[in-house]
Amino acid sequence: MAATMSRPKLVSQVVEQAPENDLTPGQLSLFENLVYAICREDAEVNQANAAFEQLKDRFFDFNEIRVSTSREVATCFEGCSEPRTRALRLISLLQDIFEAIFGFDLESIAKKGAKPAQKQLSRYKSVNDFTLAWIGHRVFGEQTIPVDSGMRRCAGRLGLVEAECAKDTEETRVALEGMVSKTKIDSFVGGLQMVAQKYCHEILPDCTNCTLTKACPESGKFLPPVPVKVAKPKASKKPR
């Protein structure tokens, strides 16, 4: 079992795992961030980026996606977990937005500010805590940390949050927001998602290859036992 590490040091270790190809805040509009959040939840950065680009490349526009079947849209999420579920969420989101404003331009909502915008967006069935926190930080610059199920699991195993806290998304988010500075949020989220998706699986985590094994107090439960070398008995001398 790894030695217990302080939470500030753990945060620094997670930040160091951040991928270099993450999108920068302000790069996407409010509407695009809503779509991207569905791609990004429980996915690595490269998986989310690929899915987002596929959505834009394979369809003429988002209205075409809205009227497409979930099977057609799911092909864009290949490589991500639960592609059909993501497709259904995206179609539902697009339908809700279109029925509300007959289009997809949400900049008038963005101009209202973080709280009013998040309150209005929370009415859409496909918008969850991860999405609202993602919008809060990426669009409005708030100190909010989007937390998905993989991040909760990984944060609990690392000891960033207590085990009971890690069972609840909102509690985990609030706890992490108290220990990660605003300037480090993007790197922290990217790093924790990478570890969660690549190594810290719910079943049979790959602790042997995980980049945070030495910092993780739970790794000893999943690492294969070290083989014990048994000394061969010395051959007895034959009597002359």
Coordinates of N, CA, C and O in Angstrom, one line a residue, residues 30-198:
L30 N -21.6 28.9 -25.7 CA -22.4 28.2 -24.7 C -23.0 27.0 -25.3 O -23.0 25.9 -24.6
F31 N -23.6 27.1 -26.4 CA -24.3 25.9 -27.0 C -23.3 24.8 -27.3 O -23.5 23.6 -27.0
E32 N -22.1 25.2 -27.9 CA -21.1 24.2 -28.2 C -20.6 23.5 -27.0 O -20.3 22.3 -26.9
N33 N -20.5 24.2 -25.9 CA -20.0 23.7 -24.6 C -21.1 22.7 -24.1 O -20.7 21.7 -23.4
L34 N -22.3 22.9 -24.3 CA -23.4 22.0 -23.8 C -23.2 20.6 -24.6 O -23.3 19.6 -24.0
V35 N -23.0 20.7 -25.9 CA -22.7 19.5 -26.7 C -21.5 18.8 -26.3 O -21.4 17.6 -26.1
Y36 N -20.4 19.6 -26.1 CA -19.1 19.1 -25.8 C -19.1 18.4 -24.4 O -18.4 17.4 -24.2
A37 N -19.9 18.9 -23.5 CA -20.0 18.3 -22.1 C -20.5 16.9 -22.2 O -20.1 16.0 -21.4
I38 N -21.4 16.7 -23.1 CA -21.9 15.3 -23.3 C -20.8 14.4 -23.8 O -20.7 13.2 -23.4
C39 N -20.0 14.9 -24.7 CA -18.9 14.2 -25.2 C -17.8 13.9 -24.1 O -17.2 12.8 -24.1
R40 N -17.6 14.9 -23.3 CA -16.5 14.9 -22.3 C -16.8 14.1 -21.0 O -15.9 13.5 -20.4
E41 N -18.1 14.0 -20.6 CA -18.4 13.3 -19.4 C -18.0 11.8 -19.5 O -18.4 11.1 -20.4
D42 N -17.3 11.3 -18.5 CA -16.8 10.0 -18.5 C -16.0 9.6 -19.7 O -16.2 8.5 -20.3
A43 N -15.1 10.5 -20.2 CA -14.3 10.3 -21.3 C -13.0 11.0 -21.2 O -12.9 12.0 -20.4
E44 N -12.0 10.5 -21.9 CA -10.7 11.2 -21.9 C -10.8 12.4 -22.9 O -11.7 12.4 -23.8
V45 N -9.9 13.3 -22.8 CA -9.9 14.5 -23.7 C -9.9 14.1 -25.1 O -10.7 14.6 -26.0
N46 N -9.0 13.2 -25.5 CA -8.9 12.8 -26.9 C -10.1 12.1 -27.4 O -10.5 12.3 -28.6
Q47 N -10.8 11.4 -26.6 CA -12.0 10.7 -27.0 C -13.1 11.7 -27.2 O -13.9 11.7 -28.2
A48 N -13.2 12.7 -26.3 CA -14.3 13.7 -26.4 C -14.0 14.6 -27.6 O -15.0 15.0 -28.3
N49 N -12.8 15.0 -27.8 CA -12.4 15.8 -29.0 C -12.8 15.1 -30.3 O -13.3 15.7 -31.2
A50 N -12.5 13.8 -30.4 CA -12.8 13.1 -31.6 C -14.3 13.0 -31.8 O -14.8 13.1 -32.9
A51 N -15.0 12.7 -30.7 CA -16.5 12.6 -30.9 C -17.1 14.0 -31.3 O -18.0 14.0 -32.2
F52 N -16.6 15.1 -30.7 CA -17.1 16.4 -31.1 C -16.9 16.7 -32.6 O -17.7 17.2 -33.3
E53 N -15.7 16.4 -33.0 CA -15.3 16.6 -34.4 C -16.1 15.7 -35.4 O -16.5 16.2 -36.4
Q54 N -16.4 14.5 -34.9 CA -17.2 13.6 -35.8 C -18.6 14.1 -35.9 O -19.2 14.0 -37.0
L55 N -19.2 14.7 -34.9 CA -20.5 15.2 -34.9 C -20.6 16.4 -36.0 O -21.6 16.5 -36.7
K56 N -19.5 17.2 -36.0 CA -19.5 18.3 -36.9 C -19.2 17.8 -38.4 O -19.7 18.5 -39.3
D57 N -18.4 16.8 -38.5 CA -18.0 16.3 -39.8 C -19.1 15.4 -40.5 O -19.3 15.5 -41.7
R58 N -19.8 14.6 -39.7 CA -20.7 13.6 -40.3 C -22.1 14.2 -40.6 O -22.8 13.6 -41.4
F59 N -22.4 15.3 -40.0 CA -23.7 15.9 -40.2 C -23.6 17.3 -40.7 O -22.7 18.0 -40.4
F60 N -24.6 17.7 -41.5 CA -24.6 19.0 -42.1 C -24.7 20.1 -41.0 O -23.9 21.1 -41.1
D61 N -25.5 19.9 -40.0 CA -25.6 20.9 -38.9 C -26.2 20.1 -37.7 O -26.6 19.0 -37.8
F62 N -26.4 20.9 -36.6 CA -27.0 20.2 -35.4 C -28.5 20.0 -35.5 O -29.0 19.1 -34.8
N63 N -29.1 20.6 -36.4 CA -30.5 20.3 -36.7 C -30.7 19.0 -37.3 O -31.6 18.2 -37.1
E64 N -29.7 18.6 -38.2 CA -29.8 17.3 -38.8 C -29.5 16.2 -37.7 O -30.2 15.2 -37.8
I65 N -28.7 16.5 -36.8 CA -28.5 15.6 -35.7 C -29.8 15.4 -34.9 O -30.1 14.3 -34.5
R66 N -30.5 16.5 -34.7 CA -31.7 16.5 -33.9 C -32.7 15.5 -34.5 O -33.5 14.9 -33.7
V67 N -32.8 15.4 -35.8 CA -33.8 14.6 -36.5 C -33.2 13.3 -36.9 O -33.9 12.5 -37.6
S68 N -32.0 12.9 -36.5 CA -31.4 11.7 -36.9 C -31.7 10.6 -35.8 O -32.2 10.9 -34.7
T69 N -31.5 9.4 -36.1 CA -31.7 8.3 -35.1 C -30.6 8.2 -34.2 O -29.4 8.6 -34.5
S70 N -30.8 7.6 -33.0 CA -29.8 7.5 -32.0 C -28.7 6.6 -32.5 O -27.5 6.8 -32.2
R71 N -29.0 5.6 -33.3 CA -28.0 4.7 -33.9 C -27.1 5.4 -34.8 O -25.9 5.2 -34.8
E72 N -27.6 6.4 -35.6 CA -26.8 7.1 -36.5 C -25.8 8.1 -35.7 O -24.6 8.2 -36.0
V73 N -26.4 8.7 -34.7 CA -25.6 9.6 -33.9 C -24.5 8.9 -33.1 O -23.4 9.4 -32.9
A74 N -24.9 7.7 -32.6 CA -24.0 6.9 -31.8 C -22.7 6.6 -32.5 O -21.7 6.4 -31.8
T75 N -22.7 6.5 -33.8 CA -21.4 6.2 -34.5 C -20.3 7.3 -34.3 O -19.2 7.0 -34.4
C76 N -20.8 8.5 -33.9 CA -19.8 9.6 -33.6 C -19.1 9.4 -32.3 O -18.1 10.0 -32.0
F77 N -19.7 8.6 -31.4 CA -19.2 8.4 -30.1 C -18.4 7.1 -29.9 O -18.2 6.6 -28.8
E78 N -18.0 6.5 -31.0 CA -17.2 5.3 -31.0 C -15.9 5.6 -30.2 O -15.3 6.6 -30.5
G79 N -15.6 4.7 -29.3 CA -14.4 5.0 -28.5 C -14.8 5.5 -27.1 O -14.0 5.5 -26.2
C80 N -16.0 6.1 -27.0 CA -16.5 6.6 -25.7 C -17.3 5.5 -25.1 O -17.9 4.6 -25.8
S81 N -17.5 5.6 -23.8 CA -18.4 4.6 -23.1 C -19.8 5.0 -23.4 O -20.2 6.1 -23.7
E82 N -20.7 3.9 -23.5 CA -22.1 4.1 -23.7 C -22.5 5.1 -24.9 O -23.1 6.1 -24.7
P83 N -22.0 4.8 -26.1 CA -22.3 5.7 -27.2 C -23.8 5.9 -27.5 O -24.2 7.0 -27.8
R84 N -24.6 4.9 -27.3 CA -26.0 5.0 -27.6 C -26.7 5.9 -26.6 O -27.5 6.8 -26.9
T85 N -26.3 5.8 -25.3 CA -26.8 6.7 -24.3 C -26.4 8.1 -24.5 O -27.2 9.1 -24.4
R86 N -25.2 8.4 -24.9 CA -24.8 9.7 -25.3 C -25.6 10.3 -26.4 O -25.9 11.5 -26.4
A87 N -25.8 9.5 -27.4 CA -26.6 9.9 -28.6 C -28.0 10.3 -28.2 O -28.5 11.3 -28.6
L88 N -28.6 9.5 -27.4 CA -30.0 9.8 -26.9 C -30.0 11.1 -26.1 O -30.9 11.9 -26.2
R89 N -29.0 11.3 -25.3 CA -28.9 12.6 -24.5 C -28.7 13.8 -25.4 O -29.4 14.8 -25.2
L90 N -27.9 13.6 -26.4 CA -27.6 14.8 -27.3 C -28.9 15.1 -28.1 O -29.3 16.3 -28.2
I91 N -29.6 14.1 -28.6 CA -30.8 14.3 -29.4 C -31.8 15.0 -28.5 O -32.5 15.9 -28.9
S92 N -32.0 14.5 -27.3 CA -32.9 15.1 -26.3 C -32.6 16.6 -26.1 O -33.5 17.4 -26.0
L93 N -31.3 16.8 -25.9 CA -30.9 18.2 -25.6 C -31.2 19.1 -26.8 O -31.8 20.2 -26.6
L94 N -30.9 18.7 -28.0 CA -31.1 19.5 -29.2 C -32.6 19.7 -29.4 O -33.1 20.8 -29.8
Q95 N -33.4 18.7 -29.1 CA -34.9 18.8 -29.2 C -35.4 19.8 -28.2 O -36.2 20.7 -28.6
D96 N -35.0 19.8 -27.0 CA -35.4 20.7 -25.9 C -35.1 22.1 -26.3 O -35.9 23.1 -26.1
I97 N -33.8 22.3 -26.8 CA -33.4 23.7 -27.1 C -34.2 24.2 -28.3 O -34.7 25.4 -28.3
F98 N -34.4 23.4 -29.3 CA -35.1 23.8 -30.5 C -36.5 24.1 -30.2 O -37.1 25.1 -30.8
E99 N -37.2 23.3 -29.4 CA -38.6 23.6 -29.0 C -38.7 24.9 -28.2 O -39.7 25.6 -28.3
A100 N -37.6 25.3 -27.5 CA -37.7 26.5 -26.7 C -37.4 27.8 -27.5 O -38.1 28.8 -27.3
I101 N -36.4 27.7 -28.4 CA -36.0 28.9 -29.1 C -36.0 28.8 -30.6 O -35.6 29.7 -31.3
F102 N -36.4 27.6 -31.1 CA -36.5 27.4 -32.6 C -35.1 27.6 -33.2 O -35.0 28.2 -34.4
G103 N -34.1 27.2 -32.6 CA -32.7 27.3 -33.1 C -31.7 26.9 -32.0 O -32.1 26.2 -31.0
F104 N -30.5 27.2 -32.2 CA -29.5 26.8 -31.2 C -28.5 27.9 -30.7 O -27.5 27.6 -30.2
D105 N -28.9 29.1 -31.0 CA -28.1 30.3 -30.5 C -28.5 30.6 -29.1 O -29.6 31.2 -28.9
L106 N -27.6 30.3 -28.2 CA -27.9 30.5 -26.7 C -27.2 31.7 -26.2 O -27.1 31.9 -24.9
E107 N -26.6 32.6 -27.0 CA -25.8 33.7 -26.5 C -26.7 34.7 -25.7 O -26.2 35.4 -24.8
S108 N -28.0 34.8 -26.0 CA -28.8 35.7 -25.2 C -29.0 35.2 -23.8 O -29.1 36.0 -22.8
I109 N -28.9 33.8 -23.6 CA -28.9 33.3 -22.3 C -27.6 33.5 -21.6 O -27.5 33.8 -20.4
A110 N -26.5 33.4 -22.4 CA -25.2 33.6 -21.8 C -25.0 35.0 -21.2 O -24.3 35.2 -20.2
K111 N -25.6 35.9 -21.9 CA -25.5 37.3 -21.5 C -26.2 37.6 -20.1 O -25.9 38.6 -19.5
K112 N -27.0 36.7 -19.7 CA -27.7 36.9 -18.4 C -26.8 36.7 -17.2 O -27.1 37.1 -16.1
G113 N -25.7 36.0 -17.5 CA -24.8 35.7 -16.4 C -24.9 34.2 -15.9 O -25.8 33.5 -16.4
A114 N -24.0 33.8 -15.1 CA -23.9 32.4 -14.7 C -25.1 31.8 -14.1 O -25.7 30.8 -14.5
K115 N -25.6 32.4 -13.0 CA -26.7 31.8 -12.2 C -28.0 31.8 -13.0 O -28.6 30.7 -13.1
P116 N -28.4 32.9 -13.6 CA -29.7 32.8 -14.4 C -29.5 31.8 -15.6 O -30.5 31.1 -15.9
A117 N -28.4 31.8 -16.2 CA -28.2 30.9 -17.4 C -28.2 29.4 -16.9 O -28.9 28.6 -17.5
Q118 N -27.5 29.1 -15.8 CA -27.5 27.7 -15.3 C -28.9 27.3 -14.9 O -29.3 26.2 -15.0
K119 N -29.7 28.2 -14.3 CA -31.1 27.9 -13.9 C -31.9 27.6 -15.1 O -32.7 26.6 -15.0
Q120 N -31.8 28.3 -16.1 CA -32.6 28.1 -17.3 C -32.1 26.8 -18.0 O -33.0 26.0 -18.5
L121 N -30.8 26.5 -18.1 CA -30.3 25.3 -18.7 C -30.7 24.1 -17.9 O -30.8 23.0 -18.5
S122 N -30.8 24.2 -16.6 CA -31.1 23.0 -15.8 C -32.5 22.4 -16.1 O -32.8 21.3 -15.7
R123 N -33.3 23.2 -16.8 CA -34.7 22.7 -17.2 C -34.6 21.6 -18.3 O -35.5 20.9 -18.5
Y124 N -33.5 21.6 -19.0 CA -33.3 20.6 -20.1 C -33.0 19.2 -19.4 O -32.1 19.1 -18.6
K125 N -33.7 18.2 -19.9 CA -33.6 16.9 -19.3 C -32.2 16.3 -19.3 O -31.7 15.6 -18.5
S126 N -31.4 16.6 -20.4 CA -30.1 16.1 -20.6 C -29.0 16.8 -19.8 O -27.8 16.4 -19.8
V127 N -29.3 17.9 -19.2 CA -28.4 18.7 -18.5 C -28.3 18.2 -17.0 O -29.3 18.2 -16.3
N128 N -27.1 17.8 -16.6 CA -26.9 17.3 -15.2 C -25.9 18.2 -14.5 O -25.5 19.2 -14.9
D129 N -25.5 17.7 -13.3 CA -24.5 18.5 -12.5 C -23.2 18.7 -13.2 O -22.6 19.7 -13.1
F130 N -22.7 17.6 -13.9 CA -21.5 17.8 -14.7 C -21.6 18.9 -15.7 O -20.7 19.7 -15.8
T131 N -22.7 18.9 -16.4 CA -22.9 19.9 -17.5 C -22.9 21.3 -16.9 O -22.3 22.2 -17.5
L132 N -23.7 21.5 -15.9 CA -23.8 22.8 -15.3 C -22.4 23.3 -14.7 O -22.1 24.5 -14.9
A133 N -21.7 22.4 -14.1 CA -20.4 22.8 -13.6 C -19.4 23.1 -14.7 O -18.6 24.0 -14.6
W134 N -19.5 22.3 -15.8 CA -18.7 22.5 -17.0 C -19.0 23.9 -17.6 O -18.0 24.7 -17.9
I135 N -20.2 24.3 -17.7 CA -20.6 25.6 -18.2 C -20.2 26.7 -17.3 O -19.7 27.7 -17.7
G136 N -20.4 26.4 -16.0 CA -20.0 27.4 -15.0 C -18.5 27.8 -15.1 O -18.2 29.0 -15.1
H137 N -17.7 26.9 -15.3 CA -16.2 27.2 -15.4 C -15.8 27.6 -16.8 O -15.2 28.6 -17.0
R138 N -16.2 26.8 -17.8 CA -15.7 27.1 -19.1 C -16.3 28.3 -19.8 O -15.7 28.9 -20.6
V139 N -17.5 28.6 -19.5 CA -18.2 29.7 -20.1 C -18.1 31.0 -19.2 O -17.9 32.1 -19.7
F140 N -18.4 30.8 -17.9 CA -18.5 32.0 -17.0 C -17.3 32.2 -16.1 O -17.2 33.1 -15.3
G141 N -16.3 31.3 -16.2 CA -15.1 31.4 -15.4 C -15.2 31.2 -13.9 O -14.4 31.7 -13.1
E142 N -16.3 30.5 -13.5 CA -16.5 30.3 -12.1 C -15.6 29.2 -11.6 O -15.0 28.4 -12.4
Q143 N -15.4 29.1 -10.3 CA -14.6 28.0 -9.7 C -15.4 26.8 -9.4 O -15.7 26.4 -8.3
T144 N -15.9 26.2 -10.5 CA -16.7 25.0 -10.4 C -16.0 23.9 -11.1 O -15.4 24.1 -12.2
I145 N -16.1 22.7 -10.5 CA -15.4 21.5 -11.1 C -16.4 20.5 -11.6 O -17.1 19.9 -10.7
P146 N -16.5 20.3 -12.9 CA -17.3 19.2 -13.3 C -16.8 17.8 -12.9 O -15.7 17.5 -13.1
V147 N -17.7 17.0 -12.3 CA -17.3 15.7 -11.8 C -18.2 14.7 -12.4 O -19.4 14.7 -12.3
D148 N -17.6 13.7 -13.0 CA -18.3 12.5 -13.6 C -18.1 11.3 -12.7 O -17.4 11.4 -11.7
S149 N -18.7 10.2 -13.0 CA -18.7 9.0 -12.2 C -17.3 8.4 -12.0 O -16.8 8.0 -11.0
G150 N -16.5 8.5 -13.1 CA -15.1 8.0 -13.1 C -14.2 8.9 -12.2 O -13.4 8.4 -11.4
M151 N -14.5 10.2 -12.2 CA -13.7 11.1 -11.4 C -14.1 10.9 -9.9 O -13.2 10.9 -9.0
R152 N -15.3 10.6 -9.6 CA -15.7 10.3 -8.2 C -15.0 9.1 -7.7 O -14.5 9.1 -6.6
R153 N -15.0 8.0 -8.5 CA -14.4 6.8 -8.1 C -12.9 7.0 -7.9 O -12.4 6.5 -6.9
C154 N -12.3 7.7 -8.8 CA -10.8 7.9 -8.7 C -10.5 8.8 -7.5 O -9.5 8.5 -6.8
A155 N -11.3 9.8 -7.3 CA -11.0 10.7 -6.2 C -11.2 10.0 -4.8 O -10.4 10.3 -3.9
G156 N -12.1 9.1 -4.8 CA -12.3 8.3 -3.5 C -11.2 7.4 -3.3 O -10.7 7.3 -2.1
R157 N -10.7 6.7 -4.3 CA -9.6 5.8 -4.1 C -8.3 6.5 -3.8 O -7.5 6.0 -3.0
L158 N -8.1 7.6 -4.4 CA -6.9 8.4 -4.1 C -6.9 9.0 -2.7 O -5.8 9.4 -2.2
G159 N -8.1 9.2 -2.1 CA -8.2 9.8 -0.8 C -8.3 11.3 -0.9 O -8.2 12.0 0.1
L160 N -8.6 11.8 -2.1 CA -8.9 13.2 -2.3 C -10.2 13.6 -1.5 O -10.4 14.7 -1.0
V161 N -11.2 12.7 -1.5 CA -12.4 12.8 -0.8 C -12.7 11.6 0.0 O -12.1 10.5 -0.3
E162 N -13.5 11.7 1.1 CA -13.8 10.5 1.8 C -14.7 9.5 1.0 O -15.4 9.9 0.1
A163 N -14.7 8.3 1.4 CA -15.4 7.2 0.6 C -16.9 7.5 0.5 O -17.5 7.4 -0.5
E164 N -17.5 8.0 1.6 CA -18.9 8.3 1.6 C -19.2 9.5 0.7 O -20.2 9.5 0.0
C165 N -18.3 10.5 0.7 CA -18.4 11.7 -0.1 C -18.4 11.3 -1.6 O -19.1 11.8 -2.4
A166 N -17.5 10.3 -1.9 CA -17.3 9.9 -3.3 C -18.5 9.3 -3.9 O -18.6 9.1 -5.1
K167 N -19.5 8.9 -3.1 CA -20.7 8.3 -3.6 C -21.7 9.3 -4.2 O -22.6 8.9 -4.9
D168 N -21.5 10.6 -3.9 CA -22.4 11.6 -4.4 C -21.6 12.6 -5.2 O -20.6 13.2 -4.8
T169 N -22.2 12.9 -6.4 CA -21.5 13.8 -7.4 C -21.4 15.3 -6.8 O -20.3 15.9 -6.8
E170 N -22.5 15.8 -6.3 CA -22.5 17.2 -5.8 C -21.5 17.3 -4.6 O -20.8 18.3 -4.5
E171 N -21.5 16.3 -3.7 CA -20.7 16.4 -2.5 C -19.2 16.3 -2.9 O -18.3 17.1 -2.4
T172 N -18.9 15.5 -3.9 CA -17.5 15.4 -4.4 C -17.1 16.7 -5.0 O -16.0 17.2 -4.8
R173 N -18.0 17.2 -5.8 CA -17.7 18.5 -6.5 C -17.4 19.6 -5.5 O -16.3 20.3 -5.7
V174 N -18.2 19.8 -4.5 CA -18.0 20.8 -3.5 C -16.7 20.6 -2.8 O -15.9 21.6 -2.5
A175 N -16.4 19.4 -2.4 CA -15.1 19.1 -1.7 C -13.9 19.4 -2.6 O -13.0 20.0 -2.1
L176 N -14.0 19.0 -3.8 CA -12.8 19.3 -4.7 C -12.7 20.8 -5.0 O -11.5 21.3 -5.1
E177 N -13.8 21.5 -5.1 CA -13.7 22.9 -5.4 C -13.0 23.7 -4.2 O -12.4 24.8 -4.4
G178 N -13.0 23.1 -3.0 CA -12.3 23.7 -1.9 C -10.8 23.5 -1.9 O -10.2 24.0 -1.0
M179 N -10.3 22.6 -2.7 CA -8.9 22.3 -2.7 C -8.2 22.5 -4.0 O -6.9 22.4 -4.1
V180 N -8.9 22.9 -5.1 CA -8.3 23.1 -6.4 C -8.4 24.6 -6.8 O -9.6 25.1 -6.8
S181 N -7.4 25.3 -7.0 CA -7.5 26.7 -7.4 C -8.1 26.8 -8.8 O -8.0 25.9 -9.6
K182 N -8.7 28.0 -9.1 CA -9.4 28.2 -10.3 C -8.5 28.0 -11.5 O -8.9 27.4 -12.5
T183 N -7.2 28.4 -11.4 CA -6.3 28.3 -12.5 C -5.9 26.9 -12.8 O -5.3 26.6 -13.9
K184 N -6.1 26.0 -11.9 CA -5.7 24.6 -12.1 C -6.8 23.7 -12.4 O -6.6 22.5 -12.6
I185 N -8.1 24.2 -12.5 CA -9.2 23.3 -12.7 C -9.2 22.5 -14.0 O -9.4 21.3 -14.0
D186 N -8.9 23.2 -15.1 CA -8.8 22.5 -16.4 C -7.8 21.3 -16.3 O -8.2 20.2 -16.8
S187 N -6.7 21.6 -15.8 CA -5.6 20.6 -15.8 C -6.0 19.5 -14.8 O -5.8 18.3 -15.1
F188 N -6.6 19.8 -13.7 CA -7.1 18.8 -12.7 C -8.1 17.9 -13.3 O -8.1 16.7 -13.2
V189 N -9.1 18.5 -13.9 CA -10.2 17.7 -14.5 C -9.7 16.8 -15.6 O -10.0 15.6 -15.6
G190 N -8.8 17.3 -16.5 CA -8.3 16.5 -17.5 C -7.4 15.4 -17.0 O -7.5 14.3 -17.5
G191 N -6.6 15.7 -16.0 CA -5.7 14.7 -15.4 C -6.5 13.6 -14.7 O -6.2 12.4 -14.9
L192 N -7.5 14.0 -13.9 CA -8.3 13.0 -13.2 C -9.1 12.1 -14.1 O -9.3 10.9 -13.9
Q193 N -9.7 12.7 -15.2 CA -10.4 12.0 -16.1 C -9.5 11.0 -16.9 O -9.9 9.8 -17.1
M194 N -8.3 11.4 -17.2 CA -7.4 10.5 -17.9 C -7.1 9.3 -17.0 O -7.2 8.1 -17.5
V195 N -6.8 9.5 -15.8 CA -6.4 8.4 -14.9 C -7.7 7.5 -14.7 O -7.6 6.2 -14.7
A196 N -8.8 8.1 -14.5 CA -10.1 7.3 -14.2 C -10.4 6.4 -15.4 O -10.8 5.3 -15.3
Q197 N -10.3 7.0 -16.6 CA -10.7 6.2 -17.8 C -9.6 5.2 -18.3 O -10.0 4.1 -18.8
K198 N -8.4 5.6 -18.1 CA -7.3 4.7 -18.6 C -6.9 3.6 -17.7 O -6.5 2.5 -18.1

